[in-house]
Amino acid sequence: LCNTKVTSQQTLLLHAEGKKHRAKARAFHAKQSEQMEASALDTKALTENKANSESLENKPKGEAKP
């Protein structure tokens, strides 16, 4: 995330506790959760559209569409 090189575990922990790292981590996680939500909405819409089109295809031709 930060592209930082550290030489010990203690240095890594100190970096992770830093203000800049925490801000980058929050922004990264917020962006990922937004992308996951958008993906879930797209999947739901595709599933609903497919179900609706299949139900219309299965109706007899003489039947009126709602």
PDB file of C-alpha atoms in Angstrom, residues 11-64:
ATOM      1  CA  THR A  11       9.851  -0.415  12.161  1.00  0.00           C
ATOM      2  CA  LEU A  12       6.940  -1.982  10.313  1.00  0.00           C
ATOM      3  CA  LEU A  13       4.678  -1.643  13.345  1.00  0.00           C
ATOM      4  CA  LEU A  14       5.721   1.968  13.866  1.00  0.00           C
ATOM      5  CA  HIS A  15       4.937   2.710  10.234  1.00  0.00           C
ATOM      6  CA  ALA A  16       1.538   1.006  10.466  1.00  0.00           C
ATOM      7  CA  GLU A  17       0.652   3.160  13.474  1.00  0.00           C
ATOM      8  CA  GLY A  18       1.544   6.339  11.587  1.00  0.00           C
ATOM      9  CA  LYS A  19      -0.966   8.964  10.560  1.00  0.00           C
ATOM     10  CA  LYS A  20      -0.247   8.788   6.817  1.00  0.00           C
ATOM     11  CA  HIS A  21      -0.417   4.997   6.676  1.00  0.00           C
ATOM     12  CA  ARG A  22      -3.740   4.914   8.533  1.00  0.00           C
ATOM     13  CA  ALA A  23      -5.196   7.483   6.124  1.00  0.00           C
ATOM     14  CA  LYS A  24      -4.051   5.493   3.081  1.00  0.00           C
ATOM     15  CA  ALA A  25      -5.417   2.271   4.569  1.00  0.00           C
ATOM     16  CA  ARG A  26      -8.815   3.857   5.289  1.00  0.00           C
ATOM     17  CA  ALA A  27      -9.040   5.245   1.759  1.00  0.00           C
ATOM     18  CA  PHE A  28      -8.043   1.899   0.265  1.00  0.00           C
ATOM     19  CA  HIS A  29     -10.638  -0.045   2.271  1.00  0.00           C
ATOM     20  CA  ALA A  30     -13.366   2.498   1.527  1.00  0.00           C
ATOM     21  CA  LYS A  31     -12.683   2.247  -2.193  1.00  0.00           C
ATOM     22  CA  GLN A  32     -12.743  -1.548  -2.080  1.00  0.00           C
ATOM     23  CA  SER A  33     -16.052  -1.666  -0.217  1.00  0.00           C
ATOM     24  CA  GLU A  34     -17.588   0.751  -2.752  1.00  0.00           C
ATOM     25  CA  GLN A  35     -16.411  -1.464  -5.601  1.00  0.00           C
ATOM     26  CA  MET A  36     -17.818  -4.562  -3.908  1.00  0.00           C
ATOM     27  CA  GLU A  37     -21.191  -2.874  -3.381  1.00  0.00           C
ATOM     28  CA  ALA A  38     -21.321  -1.714  -6.997  1.00  0.00           C
ATOM     29  CA  SER A  39     -20.436  -5.208  -8.185  1.00  0.00           C
ATOM     30  CA  ALA A  40     -23.157  -6.730  -6.015  1.00  0.00           C
ATOM     31  CA  LEU A  41     -25.733  -4.289  -7.405  1.00  0.00           C
ATOM     32  CA  ASP A  42     -24.673  -5.058 -10.987  1.00  0.00           C
ATOM     33  CA  THR A  43     -24.946  -8.794 -10.343  1.00  0.00           C
ATOM     34  CA  LYS A  44     -28.391  -8.379  -8.808  1.00  0.00           C
ATOM     35  CA  ALA A  45     -29.598  -6.298 -11.758  1.00  0.00           C
ATOM     36  CA  LEU A  46     -28.278  -8.852 -14.275  1.00  0.00           C
ATOM     37  CA  THR A  47     -29.962 -11.685 -12.399  1.00  0.00           C
ATOM     38  CA  GLU A  48     -33.288  -9.843 -12.280  1.00  0.00           C
ATOM     39  CA  ASN A  49     -33.120  -8.928 -15.976  1.00  0.00           C
ATOM     40  CA  LYS A  50     -32.349 -12.527 -16.922  1.00  0.00           C
ATOM     41  CA  ALA A  51     -35.242 -13.830 -14.823  1.00  0.00           C
ATOM     42  CA  ASN A  52     -37.635 -11.283 -16.355  1.00  0.00           C
ATOM     43  CA  SER A  53     -36.603 -12.096 -19.929  1.00  0.00           C
ATOM     44  CA  GLU A  54     -36.911 -15.840 -19.296  1.00  0.00           C
ATOM     45  CA  SER A  55     -40.409 -15.439 -17.864  1.00  0.00           C
ATOM     46  CA  LEU A  56     -41.486 -13.440 -20.932  1.00  0.00           C
ATOM     47  CA  GLU A  57     -40.044 -16.060 -23.295  1.00  0.00           C
ATOM     48  CA  ASN A  58     -41.988 -18.849 -21.581  1.00  0.00           C
ATOM     49  CA  LYS A  59     -45.392 -17.179 -22.079  1.00  0.00           C
ATOM     50  CA  PRO A  60     -47.615 -18.276 -24.983  1.00  0.00           C
ATOM     51  CA  LYS A  61     -47.624 -15.827 -27.930  1.00  0.00           C
ATOM     52  CA  GLY A  62     -51.329 -15.017 -27.641  1.00  0.00           C
ATOM     53  CA  GLU A  63     -51.028 -13.892 -24.009  1.00  0.00           C
ATOM     54  CA  ALA A  64     -50.962 -10.139 -23.364  1.00  0.00           C
TER      55      ALA A  64
END
